[in-house]
Amino acid sequence: MTRQALYTGLILLGTSLAIFFWKVFVLDTPLRPSNPSDLWQVEFQLSARGKSERGSLRASLPATDEGQVIFDERSAADGLSFTIRDKQGTRTGIWSGVLTGVHNVVYGFRVKLGHVDIPLEGIGNTPPPADIVAAYLGDSLEFPRSEPDVVEALGRLGLPNQSDVIGRVRSITAFVVEEFAAVDTASQDALLTLARGEGSVLGKTRLLATLLRAAGVPARVTTGLTLKESEPPENTLFVEAWLDDKWLPISPVGAFFGSRPGDLLVLKKGDGSWLESTGVVASGHQIRARRERLRPEELATIMTPASPWLASVSLYRLPLSTQEALRLLLLLPLGALLVATWRNLIGILTYGTFLPVLLSLALRTTSLVLGLFLVFVVLGVGISGRIFVDRLRLLVVPRLGILMCLVVLTMTALALVGERFSERELFAGVVFPVVILTMLIERFSLTLAEEGTANALRKTGSTLLVAIAMYPVLRSELASHLMFGFPELVVGIMGLLTLLGGYTGYRLVDFRRFRSFLRAGKAEPTR
Amino acid sequence: MMPWTALKVAGVLGINRRNLEFILPKNPRRAYPNVDDKLITKRLCLEADIPVPSLLAQAASPFDLKHMAPLLDGQPCFVMKPARGAMGNGTLVIRSVEHTKDGVFFVRSGGKRLTPAELWYHGSGIIAGLYSLGGRHDRVMVEELLTTHPELARLSTDGVPDIRIILYRGVPVMSMVRLPTRKALGRANLHQGAVGAGIQLHDGRTHHAVCQNEPISTHPDNGEPLIGQPIPQFARALEIAMRAADQSGLGYVGADVVVDAEKGPVILELNARPGLSIQIANRAGLAPRLEAVDRYLGAPAAQARPEALGVDERLDLGRRIAGPPG
């Protein structure tokens, strides 16, 4: 190794480790993900096509309340001005300005969700205060508590007497949950739901609140989001009933009573539209959520460290979609390091230098066995196709194009087969590596022609082997957390690669290849 | 002894060190085409009066191929191969040409008869890049078929034995003869099962032989003894290898020499990344010899090339470095 390479490598490695240890020991940046289950990162993406006039987008924003703490809010307003209006604990985000063309605004926040659990023993002995009564016990179009049908239905229930408030609430809930089918297309109206014996979730929610009000319990409808990992959050409507001095959460579909699940985020009071707009032709929204891997105090050390400069380069501030892309991207250097190790320390030759990395990243989205099975199917079809295409004597680029078409067709077929056997993963997993697989097929075929079947198979085997060996590393949450939380490690990897690049010692396979030199003394010919 | 130390003590050169300390600094990238394209190698050798198999015809396009036929007319035997092929892939050996009432037939070394159309088809496959590295377009070259020197032919079954000589800074440092076997399908590739026998530089005799990494003393097919065999005209082979290496512009090069019954040693091809198995065939490491060359010639010049020494002095140096028997 040249001195230059040695020093460059050591300097890169040293710099990276210095920053790394400084962050770990001085700034207390957490080294491994602590995986609190109740911390989420949520992002609303609103888009609207404007009429080229003044207008606004108004979205309900969640507020810090019982069972949830909202923090680290941020918004990318896309040229609009952003304000938050807070009216009696109901928060509305307003993006306003002249709306021209398409505007995409993003609002993100972190939330710590708590499990709200209200003890039901001996509850409901205090009459509700006047302001609650005024707001949540009255008769309205949405909650027609004085309609004869409602009063009559309530009468038929045979409720426990007035002193057992919680017993009354239970009976009414059981009635709504069990007697009314939830049908998405059915009515959203409380009376129609009551009359027909079925209603939409909103219809059931309103009916429950109406019946509770009719029974003298203040009630309101609340809109929430059930957060899920790797799936869009699900809209969740529920009723809150005032008992003593608390709002008791009740699911109209029997999902919970008196306690709120730990993944339910309260978005707004009431059941009105979550997103409103003026001056726009059309608008839409998308909500993403991701479970946070760090505890709030750990996040705080990352987000608000001693130096504001350091805070500004923290990747945790980026929009969620960018964060996810970066998490993947930052794994690539790790893959490069692994490939270089395999090649120059161990000596296993693979197709294409970084093909195993890409393959491994592709396998990452499916389970290993299924992923490998898919790779084998696609490779098998591709290689047989290639053998046929070979006979046609075509130029290289059109030939590769045909192979890619074959790979796409195979995947289409797999999607159909997968749907049939309800194995959607069959498709989802393999969209990414079309190009990778095409290249693998081409390389395989060339090796087949140049070095024979045995060598082609051996090289395919070692390519897959390296990809499989890399799989656990690239899938590990620790690796993802480390590379994302400490991007300076990439510099360290560059340092290691420099050192590896200057390594003139033996590879592991050399010891096998030159094993005759390892035998003691001068070997005598055996034949 | 730990495996690591054992290899180190034996002076075995590994791939990493070969690439980093010898190929990278001594073989300039721009000189690679000189050896990767056998037509360029041939031209360079001819310019310096280095014997090579004579070129009968060449073709860079299917159109050229059609015009090849008259050139091959009257040739009893020839070899068709890609200019940029590797490891003998795409090489077609025509032993004889038969003129029958059904037309002309080209007879391959295995006895299979090819029509002119089939021969043309093979040529177009070469041009399409079927056998070249990375599938690039290639040229067809047709060479005379060499007759192996009887001394060497005796040692191998079928196929053409060749002599591999490693030259560093123009100095021959190690050599072996590769003898095809039936197992290697008549090819001289060690990893396919051909025999490799190390040659002592000072007397041109084989001193050690391996087949599939195992030491052997007789040829696996015909039982001929493999140790102590003289290689015909070995000094001449070393001389043309040195001159060819000078022409190539490469500082670390492997020369493949075939000893023809009439012409004597000719340069078949040169290699910019010669393999390391030659060390097994010689049961000796390359590293101390390469280091010795650097010691004798002084600090490695930035440029690969000659070194003020003449061919005879370099031959002498190489023999001294390789050491006497024992």
mmCIF file of N, CA, C and O in Angstrom, chain B residues 53-137:
data_model
loop_
_atom_site.group_PDB
_atom_site.id
_atom_site.type_symbol
_atom_site.label_atom_id
_atom_site.label_comp_id
_atom_site.label_asym_id
_atom_site.label_seq_id
_atom_site.Cartn_x
_atom_site.Cartn_y
_atom_site.Cartn_z
ATOM 1 N N PRO B 53 2.630 -16.894 -36.124
ATOM 2 C CA PRO B 53 1.936 -17.679 -37.143
ATOM 3 C C PRO B 53 1.490 -16.731 -38.254
ATOM 4 O O PRO B 53 1.023 -15.632 -37.960
ATOM 5 N N SER B 54 1.660 -17.123 -39.520
ATOM 6 C CA SER B 54 1.323 -16.153 -40.562
ATOM 7 C C SER B 54 -0.183 -16.008 -40.709
ATOM 8 O O SER B 54 -0.953 -16.956 -40.537
ATOM 9 N N LEU B 55 -0.536 -14.772 -41.012
ATOM 10 C CA LEU B 55 -1.946 -14.429 -41.145
ATOM 11 C C LEU B 55 -2.376 -14.705 -42.566
ATOM 12 O O LEU B 55 -1.784 -14.191 -43.521
ATOM 13 N N LEU B 56 -3.394 -15.543 -42.735
ATOM 14 C CA LEU B 56 -3.855 -15.876 -44.074
ATOM 15 C C LEU B 56 -4.932 -14.903 -44.536
ATOM 16 O O LEU B 56 -4.993 -14.522 -45.695
ATOM 17 N N ALA B 57 -5.808 -14.506 -43.613
ATOM 18 C CA ALA B 57 -6.903 -13.606 -43.990
ATOM 19 C C ALA B 57 -7.471 -12.997 -42.722
ATOM 20 O O ALA B 57 -7.263 -13.511 -41.622
ATOM 21 N N GLN B 58 -8.170 -11.875 -42.892
ATOM 22 C CA GLN B 58 -8.904 -11.307 -41.765
ATOM 23 C C GLN B 58 -10.186 -10.669 -42.273
ATOM 24 O O GLN B 58 -10.294 -10.356 -43.459
ATOM 25 N N ALA B 59 -11.142 -10.508 -41.400
ATOM 26 C CA ALA B 59 -12.427 -9.931 -41.804
ATOM 27 C C ALA B 59 -12.999 -9.124 -40.652
ATOM 28 O O ALA B 59 -13.003 -9.574 -39.514
ATOM 29 N N ALA B 60 -13.449 -7.908 -40.968
ATOM 30 C CA ALA B 60 -14.054 -7.057 -39.938
ATOM 31 C C ALA B 60 -15.557 -6.943 -40.127
ATOM 32 O O ALA B 60 -16.245 -6.385 -39.290
ATOM 33 N N SER B 61 -16.073 -7.461 -41.265
ATOM 34 C CA SER B 61 -17.513 -7.377 -41.508
ATOM 35 C C SER B 61 -17.942 -8.611 -42.296
ATOM 36 O O SER B 61 -17.115 -9.287 -42.904
ATOM 37 N N PRO B 62 -19.233 -8.901 -42.275
ATOM 38 C CA PRO B 62 -19.720 -10.045 -43.063
ATOM 39 C C PRO B 62 -19.339 -9.915 -44.542
ATOM 40 O O PRO B 62 -19.119 -10.909 -45.226
ATOM 41 N N PHE B 63 -19.225 -8.673 -45.008
ATOM 42 C CA PHE B 63 -18.850 -8.432 -46.393
ATOM 43 C C PHE B 63 -17.430 -8.951 -46.639
ATOM 44 O O PHE B 63 -17.158 -9.636 -47.616
ATOM 45 N N ASP B 64 -16.533 -8.619 -45.697
ATOM 46 C CA ASP B 64 -15.157 -9.101 -45.807
ATOM 47 C C ASP B 64 -15.106 -10.624 -45.837
ATOM 48 O O ASP B 64 -14.277 -11.214 -46.518
ATOM 49 N N LEU B 65 -16.012 -11.208 -45.059
ATOM 50 C CA LEU B 65 -16.011 -12.668 -44.957
ATOM 51 C C LEU B 65 -16.171 -13.322 -46.326
ATOM 52 O O LEU B 65 -15.530 -14.316 -46.626
ATOM 53 N N LYS B 66 -17.037 -12.723 -47.157
ATOM 54 C CA LYS B 66 -17.300 -13.306 -48.473
ATOM 55 C C LYS B 66 -16.048 -13.278 -49.338
ATOM 56 O O LYS B 66 -15.826 -14.153 -50.162
ATOM 57 N N HIS B 67 -15.244 -12.250 -49.096
ATOM 58 C CA HIS B 67 -14.042 -12.122 -49.905
ATOM 59 C C HIS B 67 -12.895 -12.952 -49.369
ATOM 60 O O HIS B 67 -11.803 -12.934 -49.901
ATOM 61 N N MET B 68 -13.162 -13.645 -48.276
ATOM 62 C CA MET B 68 -12.131 -14.437 -47.643
ATOM 63 C C MET B 68 -11.902 -15.744 -48.404
ATOM 64 O O MET B 68 -10.778 -16.234 -48.450
ATOM 65 N N ALA B 69 -12.993 -16.274 -48.958
ATOM 66 C CA ALA B 69 -12.943 -17.597 -49.578
ATOM 67 C C ALA B 69 -11.765 -17.764 -50.546
ATOM 68 O O ALA B 69 -11.007 -18.731 -50.411
ATOM 69 N N PRO B 70 -11.579 -16.845 -51.509
ATOM 70 C CA PRO B 70 -10.470 -17.038 -52.447
ATOM 71 C C PRO B 70 -9.105 -17.077 -51.735
ATOM 72 O O PRO B 70 -8.200 -17.799 -52.163
ATOM 73 N N LEU B 71 -8.970 -16.321 -50.637
ATOM 74 C CA LEU B 71 -7.700 -16.292 -49.927
ATOM 75 C C LEU B 71 -7.389 -17.652 -49.297
ATOM 76 O O LEU B 71 -6.238 -18.040 -49.167
ATOM 77 N N LEU B 72 -8.467 -18.344 -48.895
ATOM 78 C CA LEU B 72 -8.267 -19.625 -48.222
ATOM 79 C C LEU B 72 -8.155 -20.767 -49.227
ATOM 80 O O LEU B 72 -7.842 -21.884 -48.868
ATOM 81 N N ASP B 73 -8.456 -20.427 -50.471
ATOM 82 C CA ASP B 73 -8.424 -21.436 -51.511
ATOM 83 C C ASP B 73 -7.017 -22.035 -51.593
ATOM 84 O O ASP B 73 -6.029 -21.309 -51.628
ATOM 85 N N GLY B 74 -6.985 -23.333 -51.601
ATOM 86 C CA GLY B 74 -5.701 -23.988 -51.729
ATOM 87 C C GLY B 74 -4.972 -24.175 -50.421
ATOM 88 O O GLY B 74 -3.907 -24.777 -50.370
ATOM 89 N N GLN B 75 -5.507 -23.640 -49.310
ATOM 90 C CA GLN B 75 -4.893 -23.882 -48.006
ATOM 91 C C GLN B 75 -5.339 -25.250 -47.520
ATOM 92 O O GLN B 75 -6.528 -25.510 -47.404
ATOM 93 N N PRO B 76 -4.437 -26.108 -47.192
ATOM 94 C CA PRO B 76 -4.845 -27.438 -46.718
ATOM 95 C C PRO B 76 -5.400 -27.380 -45.300
ATOM 96 O O PRO B 76 -6.238 -28.195 -44.930
ATOM 97 N N CYS B 77 -4.915 -26.460 -44.504
ATOM 98 C CA CYS B 77 -5.378 -26.402 -43.124
ATOM 99 C C CYS B 77 -5.179 -24.992 -42.598
ATOM 100 O O CYS B 77 -4.326 -24.258 -43.076
ATOM 101 N N PHE B 78 -6.000 -24.599 -41.618
ATOM 102 C CA PHE B 78 -5.879 -23.250 -41.046
ATOM 103 C C PHE B 78 -6.650 -23.172 -39.735
ATOM 104 O O PHE B 78 -7.373 -24.110 -39.353
ATOM 105 N N VAL B 79 -6.491 -22.052 -39.043
ATOM 106 C CA VAL B 79 -7.201 -21.816 -37.783
ATOM 107 C C VAL B 79 -7.987 -20.519 -37.931
ATOM 108 O O VAL B 79 -7.435 -19.502 -38.363
ATOM 109 N N MET B 80 -9.271 -20.569 -37.593
ATOM 110 C CA MET B 80 -10.077 -19.345 -37.603
ATOM 111 C C MET B 80 -10.375 -18.970 -36.157
ATOM 112 O O MET B 80 -10.800 -19.813 -35.371
ATOM 113 N N LYS B 81 -10.101 -17.709 -35.804
ATOM 114 C CA LYS B 81 -10.367 -17.329 -34.405
ATOM 115 C C LYS B 81 -10.675 -15.845 -34.265
ATOM 116 O O LYS B 81 -10.375 -15.056 -35.153
ATOM 117 N N PRO B 82 -11.306 -15.474 -33.154
ATOM 118 C CA PRO B 82 -11.596 -14.060 -32.927
ATOM 119 C C PRO B 82 -10.335 -13.314 -32.482
ATOM 120 O O PRO B 82 -9.516 -13.883 -31.761
ATOM 121 N N ALA B 83 -10.196 -12.060 -32.940
ATOM 122 C CA ALA B 83 -8.997 -11.293 -32.595
ATOM 123 C C ALA B 83 -8.964 -10.950 -31.115
ATOM 124 O O ALA B 83 -7.910 -10.782 -30.530
ATOM 125 N N ARG B 84 -10.154 -10.811 -30.504
ATOM 126 C CA ARG B 84 -10.192 -10.401 -29.097
ATOM 127 C C ARG B 84 -10.720 -11.486 -28.183
ATOM 128 O O ARG B 84 -11.207 -11.205 -27.100
ATOM 129 N N GLY B 85 -10.667 -12.714 -28.638
ATOM 130 C CA GLY B 85 -11.204 -13.815 -27.847
ATOM 131 C C GLY B 85 -10.356 -14.087 -26.621
ATOM 132 O O GLY B 85 -9.218 -13.643 -26.515
ATOM 133 N N ALA B 86 -10.938 -14.804 -25.676
ATOM 134 C CA ALA B 86 -10.203 -15.155 -24.473
ATOM 135 C C ALA B 86 -10.203 -16.661 -24.296
ATOM 136 O O ALA B 86 -11.193 -17.328 -24.600
ATOM 137 N N MET B 87 -9.113 -17.190 -23.854
ATOM 138 C CA MET B 87 -8.987 -18.602 -23.500
ATOM 139 C C MET B 87 -9.354 -19.548 -24.640
ATOM 140 O O MET B 87 -9.923 -20.610 -24.405
ATOM 141 N N GLY B 88 -9.063 -19.153 -25.849
ATOM 142 C CA GLY B 88 -9.274 -20.066 -26.971
ATOM 143 C C GLY B 88 -10.725 -20.246 -27.374
ATOM 144 O O GLY B 88 -11.045 -21.080 -28.203
ATOM 145 N N ASN B 89 -11.637 -19.418 -26.792
ATOM 146 C CA ASN B 89 -13.041 -19.533 -27.188
ATOM 147 C C ASN B 89 -13.217 -19.055 -28.631
ATOM 148 O O ASN B 89 -12.642 -18.066 -29.037
ATOM 149 N N GLY B 90 -14.050 -19.787 -29.354
ATOM 150 C CA GLY B 90 -14.362 -19.393 -30.725
ATOM 151 C C GLY B 90 -13.295 -19.799 -31.723
ATOM 152 O O GLY B 90 -13.354 -19.434 -32.889
ATOM 153 N N THR B 91 -12.295 -20.559 -31.256
ATOM 154 C CA THR B 91 -11.230 -20.986 -32.165
ATOM 155 C C THR B 91 -11.671 -22.243 -32.922
ATOM 156 O O THR B 91 -12.135 -23.211 -32.315
ATOM 157 N N LEU B 92 -11.535 -22.187 -34.233
ATOM 158 C CA LEU B 92 -11.963 -23.298 -35.083
ATOM 159 C C LEU B 92 -10.728 -23.804 -35.830
ATOM 160 O O LEU B 92 -10.094 -23.049 -36.575
ATOM 161 N N VAL B 93 -10.359 -25.069 -35.587
ATOM 162 C CA VAL B 93 -9.163 -25.625 -36.235
ATOM 163 C C VAL B 93 -9.604 -26.491 -37.417
ATOM 164 O O VAL B 93 -10.346 -27.455 -37.239
ATOM 165 N N ILE B 94 -9.180 -26.101 -38.612
ATOM 166 C CA ILE B 94 -9.514 -26.875 -39.813
ATOM 167 C C ILE B 94 -8.271 -27.665 -40.229
ATOM 168 O O ILE B 94 -7.248 -27.090 -40.599
ATOM 169 N N ARG B 95 -8.395 -29.003 -40.128
ATOM 170 C CA ARG B 95 -7.223 -29.859 -40.378
ATOM 171 C C ARG B 95 -7.016 -30.122 -41.868
ATOM 172 O O ARG B 95 -5.890 -30.267 -42.329
ATOM 173 N N SER B 96 -8.141 -30.221 -42.594
ATOM 174 C CA SER B 96 -7.985 -30.496 -44.024
ATOM 175 C C SER B 96 -9.208 -30.000 -44.783
ATOM 176 O O SER B 96 -10.248 -29.731 -44.177
ATOM 177 N N VAL B 97 -9.050 -29.852 -46.066
ATOM 178 C CA VAL B 97 -10.153 -29.404 -46.905
ATOM 179 C C VAL B 97 -10.420 -30.496 -47.940
ATOM 180 O O VAL B 97 -9.497 -30.950 -48.609
ATOM 181 N N GLU B 98 -11.668 -30.943 -48.037
ATOM 182 C CA GLU B 98 -12.017 -31.997 -48.992
ATOM 183 C C GLU B 98 -12.803 -31.413 -50.145
ATOM 184 O O GLU B 98 -13.755 -30.669 -49.934
ATOM 185 N N HIS B 99 -12.392 -31.762 -51.343
ATOM 186 C CA HIS B 99 -13.169 -31.352 -52.514
ATOM 187 C C HIS B 99 -13.917 -32.569 -53.010
ATOM 188 O O HIS B 99 -13.316 -33.525 -53.471
ATOM 189 N N THR B 100 -15.238 -32.579 -52.871
ATOM 190 C CA THR B 100 -16.026 -33.724 -53.337
ATOM 191 C C THR B 100 -17.001 -33.234 -54.384
ATOM 192 O O THR B 100 -17.083 -32.033 -54.656
ATOM 193 N N LYS B 101 -17.764 -34.183 -54.926
ATOM 194 C CA LYS B 101 -18.711 -33.759 -55.952
ATOM 195 C C LYS B 101 -19.868 -32.962 -55.347
ATOM 196 O O LYS B 101 -20.559 -32.227 -56.024
ATOM 197 N N ASP B 102 -20.046 -33.082 -54.008
ATOM 198 C CA ASP B 102 -21.096 -32.298 -53.349
ATOM 199 C C ASP B 102 -20.616 -30.899 -52.983
ATOM 200 O O ASP B 102 -21.359 -30.112 -52.417
ATOM 201 N N GLY B 103 -19.364 -30.647 -53.261
ATOM 202 C CA GLY B 103 -18.826 -29.331 -52.936
ATOM 203 C C GLY B 103 -17.641 -29.455 -52.002
ATOM 204 O O GLY B 103 -17.102 -30.541 -51.800
ATOM 205 N N VAL B 104 -17.266 -28.301 -51.407
ATOM 206 C CA VAL B 104 -16.085 -28.262 -50.547
ATOM 207 C C VAL B 104 -16.504 -28.515 -49.106
ATOM 208 O O VAL B 104 -17.531 -28.014 -48.659
ATOM 209 N N PHE B 105 -15.681 -29.289 -48.377
ATOM 210 C CA PHE B 105 -15.921 -29.501 -46.959
ATOM 211 C C PHE B 105 -14.671 -29.174 -46.172
ATOM 212 O O PHE B 105 -13.571 -29.510 -46.593
ATOM 213 N N PHE B 106 -14.858 -28.478 -45.052
ATOM 214 C CA PHE B 106 -13.735 -28.177 -44.164
ATOM 215 C C PHE B 106 -13.812 -29.153 -42.994
ATOM 216 O O PHE B 106 -14.834 -29.242 -42.319
ATOM 217 N N VAL B 107 -12.730 -29.881 -42.761
ATOM 218 C CA VAL B 107 -12.752 -30.905 -41.718
ATOM 219 C C VAL B 107 -12.100 -30.368 -40.459
ATOM 220 O O VAL B 107 -10.941 -29.946 -40.467
ATOM 221 N N ARG B 108 -12.859 -30.367 -39.365
ATOM 222 C CA ARG B 108 -12.340 -29.866 -38.087
ATOM 223 C C ARG B 108 -11.426 -30.895 -37.436
ATOM 224 O O ARG B 108 -11.414 -32.052 -37.820
ATOM 225 N N SER B 109 -10.728 -30.442 -36.416
ATOM 226 C CA SER B 109 -9.764 -31.342 -35.783
ATOM 227 C C SER B 109 -10.454 -32.553 -35.159
ATOM 228 O O SER B 109 -9.869 -33.605 -35.026
ATOM 229 N N GLY B 110 -11.706 -32.422 -34.798
ATOM 230 C CA GLY B 110 -12.418 -33.578 -34.253
ATOM 231 C C GLY B 110 -12.936 -34.513 -35.330
ATOM 232 O O GLY B 110 -13.448 -35.587 -35.024
ATOM 233 N N GLY B 111 -12.850 -34.123 -36.607
ATOM 234 C CA GLY B 111 -13.329 -34.955 -37.702
ATOM 235 C C GLY B 111 -14.646 -34.475 -38.273
ATOM 236 O O GLY B 111 -15.121 -34.958 -39.293
ATOM 237 N N LYS B 112 -15.264 -33.511 -37.600
ATOM 238 C CA LYS B 112 -16.548 -32.995 -38.064
ATOM 239 C C LYS B 112 -16.345 -32.185 -39.350
ATOM 240 O O LYS B 112 -15.368 -31.446 -39.478
ATOM 241 N N ARG B 113 -17.261 -32.389 -40.340
ATOM 242 C CA ARG B 113 -17.138 -31.684 -41.621
ATOM 243 C C ARG B 113 -18.050 -30.473 -41.667
ATOM 244 O O ARG B 113 -19.213 -30.551 -41.308
ATOM 245 N N LEU B 114 -17.499 -29.343 -42.078
ATOM 246 C CA LEU B 114 -18.281 -28.110 -42.162
ATOM 247 C C LEU B 114 -18.414 -27.685 -43.611
ATOM 248 O O LEU B 114 -17.464 -27.785 -44.379
ATOM 249 N N THR B 115 -19.597 -27.203 -43.986
ATOM 250 C CA THR B 115 -19.772 -26.627 -45.325
ATOM 251 C C THR B 115 -19.231 -25.207 -45.295
ATOM 252 O O THR B 115 -19.080 -24.623 -44.213
ATOM 253 N N PRO B 116 -18.953 -24.627 -46.454
ATOM 254 C CA PRO B 116 -18.504 -23.223 -46.477
ATOM 255 C C PRO B 116 -19.502 -22.312 -45.777
ATOM 256 O O PRO B 116 -19.115 -21.360 -45.104
ATOM 257 N N ALA B 117 -20.807 -22.612 -45.914
ATOM 258 C CA ALA B 117 -21.829 -21.782 -45.265
ATOM 259 C C ALA B 117 -21.677 -21.826 -43.751
ATOM 260 O O ALA B 117 -21.791 -20.806 -43.068
ATOM 261 N N GLU B 118 -21.382 -23.020 -43.242
ATOM 262 C CA GLU B 118 -21.219 -23.153 -41.794
ATOM 263 C C GLU B 118 -19.982 -22.410 -41.310
ATOM 264 O O GLU B 118 -19.981 -21.814 -40.235
ATOM 265 N N LEU B 119 -18.936 -22.455 -42.102
ATOM 266 C CA LEU B 119 -17.711 -21.739 -41.770
ATOM 267 C C LEU B 119 -17.999 -20.236 -41.746
ATOM 268 O O LEU B 119 -17.580 -19.508 -40.836
ATOM 269 N N TRP B 120 -18.731 -19.780 -42.739
ATOM 270 C CA TRP B 120 -19.088 -18.357 -42.825
ATOM 271 C C TRP B 120 -19.933 -17.953 -41.605
ATOM 272 O O TRP B 120 -19.754 -16.882 -41.033
ATOM 273 N N TYR B 121 -20.804 -18.840 -41.210
ATOM 274 C CA TYR B 121 -21.689 -18.600 -40.063
ATOM 275 C C TYR B 121 -20.879 -18.434 -38.775
ATOM 276 O O TYR B 121 -21.126 -17.536 -37.969
ATOM 277 N N HIS B 122 -19.877 -19.293 -38.640
ATOM 278 C CA HIS B 122 -19.007 -19.191 -37.468
ATOM 279 C C HIS B 122 -18.290 -17.841 -37.472
ATOM 280 O O HIS B 122 -18.207 -17.157 -36.453
ATOM 281 N N GLY B 123 -17.812 -17.462 -38.658
ATOM 282 C CA GLY B 123 -17.117 -16.171 -38.795
ATOM 283 C C GLY B 123 -18.026 -15.011 -38.435
ATOM 284 O O GLY B 123 -17.614 -14.076 -37.739
ATOM 285 N N SER B 124 -19.282 -15.063 -38.861
ATOM 286 C CA SER B 124 -20.176 -13.939 -38.561
ATOM 287 C C SER B 124 -20.493 -13.892 -37.072
ATOM 288 O O SER B 124 -20.710 -12.824 -36.504
ATOM 289 N N GLY B 125 -20.487 -15.071 -36.437
ATOM 290 C CA GLY B 125 -20.666 -15.108 -34.975
ATOM 291 C C GLY B 125 -19.525 -14.405 -34.275
ATOM 292 O O GLY B 125 -19.729 -13.658 -33.316
ATOM 293 N N ILE B 126 -18.315 -14.619 -34.779
ATOM 294 C CA ILE B 126 -17.142 -13.941 -34.205
ATOM 295 C C ILE B 126 -17.296 -12.429 -34.359
ATOM 296 O O ILE B 126 -17.096 -11.666 -33.410
ATOM 297 N N ILE B 127 -17.686 -12.007 -35.575
ATOM 298 C CA ILE B 127 -17.818 -10.563 -35.832
ATOM 299 C C ILE B 127 -18.888 -9.942 -34.946
ATOM 300 O O ILE B 127 -18.727 -8.835 -34.425
ATOM 301 N N ALA B 128 -19.962 -10.690 -34.708
ATOM 302 C CA ALA B 128 -21.047 -10.167 -33.860
ATOM 303 C C ALA B 128 -20.633 -10.055 -32.400
ATOM 304 O O ALA B 128 -21.363 -9.514 -31.586
ATOM 305 N N GLY B 129 -19.458 -10.555 -32.085
ATOM 306 C CA GLY B 129 -18.973 -10.390 -30.708
ATOM 307 C C GLY B 129 -19.344 -11.538 -29.796
ATOM 308 O O GLY B 129 -19.343 -11.390 -28.582
ATOM 309 N N LEU B 130 -19.655 -12.677 -30.390
ATOM 310 C CA LEU B 130 -20.105 -13.808 -29.584
ATOM 311 C C LEU B 130 -19.015 -14.313 -28.644
ATOM 312 O O LEU B 130 -19.283 -14.788 -27.553
ATOM 313 N N TYR B 131 -17.749 -14.187 -29.070
ATOM 314 C CA TYR B 131 -16.663 -14.767 -28.266
ATOM 315 C C TYR B 131 -15.760 -13.707 -27.659
ATOM 316 O O TYR B 131 -14.828 -14.023 -26.954
ATOM 317 N N SER B 132 -16.039 -12.422 -27.970
ATOM 318 C CA SER B 132 -15.124 -11.409 -27.460
ATOM 319 C C SER B 132 -15.539 -10.988 -26.069
ATOM 320 O O SER B 132 -16.681 -11.174 -25.659
ATOM 321 N N LEU B 133 -14.617 -10.403 -25.341
ATOM 322 C CA LEU B 133 -14.895 -9.965 -23.978
ATOM 323 C C LEU B 133 -15.991 -8.905 -24.002
ATOM 324 O O LEU B 133 -15.898 -7.924 -24.722
ATOM 325 N N GLY B 134 -17.041 -9.143 -23.231
ATOM 326 C CA GLY B 134 -18.110 -8.162 -23.125
ATOM 327 C C GLY B 134 -19.002 -8.089 -24.350
ATOM 328 O O GLY B 134 -19.821 -7.195 -24.471
ATOM 329 N N GLY B 135 -18.852 -9.040 -25.282
ATOM 330 C CA GLY B 135 -19.760 -9.082 -26.426
ATOM 331 C C GLY B 135 -19.576 -7.948 -27.424
ATOM 332 O O GLY B 135 -20.489 -7.595 -28.153
ATOM 333 N N ARG B 136 -18.347 -7.365 -27.452
ATOM 334 C CA ARG B 136 -18.138 -6.276 -28.405
ATOM 335 C C ARG B 136 -17.867 -6.832 -29.803
ATOM 336 O O ARG B 136 -17.463 -7.978 -29.973
ATOM 337 N N HIS B 137 -18.057 -5.975 -30.784
ATOM 338 C CA HIS B 137 -17.775 -6.392 -32.153
ATOM 339 C C HIS B 137 -16.323 -6.792 -32.277
ATOM 340 O O HIS B 137 -15.451 -6.241 -31.625
#
